[in-house]
């Protein structure tokens, strides 16, 4: 996952300014963390029900 983010950052740094690239990268990391948290919560719920 880190490699993918690095590639995205490199692509963005060539196409847009550094500040824009940082904003997009932070948003991607934030969304990835939310997704991981939700998946973790769902797994816990299913384990409780089983």
CSV table of C-alpha atoms in Angstrom, one decimal:
chain,number,residue,atom,x,y,z
A,1,UNK,CA,0.0,0.0,0.0
A,2,UNK,CA,2.8,2.3,0.8
A,3,UNK,CA,4.4,1.7,-2.6
A,4,UNK,CA,1.1,2.6,-4.3
A,5,UNK,CA,0.9,5.9,-2.3
A,6,UNK,CA,4.5,6.7,-3.2
A,7,UNK,CA,3.7,6.2,-6.9
A,8,UNK,CA,0.6,8.4,-6.6
A,9,UNK,CA,2.7,11.1,-4.8
A,10,UNK,CA,5.3,11.0,-7.6
A,11,UNK,CA,2.7,11.3,-10.3
A,12,UNK,CA,1.0,14.2,-8.6
A,13,UNK,CA,4.3,16.0,-7.8
A,14,UNK,CA,5.0,16.1,-11.5
A,15,UNK,CA,1.5,17.2,-12.5
A,16,UNK,CA,0.6,19.7,-9.7
A,17,UNK,CA,2.2,21.8,-7.1
A,18,UNK,CA,3.7,20.2,-3.9
A,19,UNK,CA,0.9,21.6,-1.7
A,20,UNK,CA,-1.8,20.1,-3.9
A,21,UNK,CA,0.0,16.7,-3.9
A,22,UNK,CA,0.3,16.8,-0.1
A,23,UNK,CA,-3.5,17.5,0.2
A,24,UNK,CA,-4.4,14.7,-2.1
A,25,UNK,CA,-2.0,12.3,-0.4
A,26,UNK,CA,-3.4,13.2,3.1
A,27,UNK,CA,-6.9,12.6,1.9
A,28,UNK,CA,-6.0,9.2,0.4
A,29,UNK,CA,-4.3,8.2,3.7
A,30,UNK,CA,-7.4,9.5,5.7
A,31,UNK,CA,-9.8,7.5,3.5
A,32,UNK,CA,-7.6,4.4,3.7
A,33,UNK,CA,-7.6,4.6,7.5
A,34,UNK,CA,-11.4,5.0,7.6
A,35,UNK,CA,-11.8,2.0,5.3
A,36,UNK,CA,-9.5,-0.1,7.5
A,37,UNK,CA,-11.4,0.9,10.7
A,38,UNK,CA,-14.8,0.1,9.2
A,39,UNK,CA,-13.6,-3.3,7.9
A,40,UNK,CA,-12.2,-4.0,11.4
A,41,UNK,CA,-15.5,-3.1,13.0
A,42,UNK,CA,-17.5,-5.3,10.6
A,43,UNK,CA,-15.2,-8.2,11.3
A,44,UNK,CA,-15.6,-7.8,15.1
A,45,UNK,CA,-19.4,-7.7,14.7
A,46,UNK,CA,-19.5,-10.9,12.7
A,47,UNK,CA,-17.2,-12.7,15.2
A,48,UNK,CA,-19.6,-11.7,18.0
A,49,UNK,CA,-22.7,-13.0,16.1
A,50,UNK,CA,-21.0,-16.3,15.1
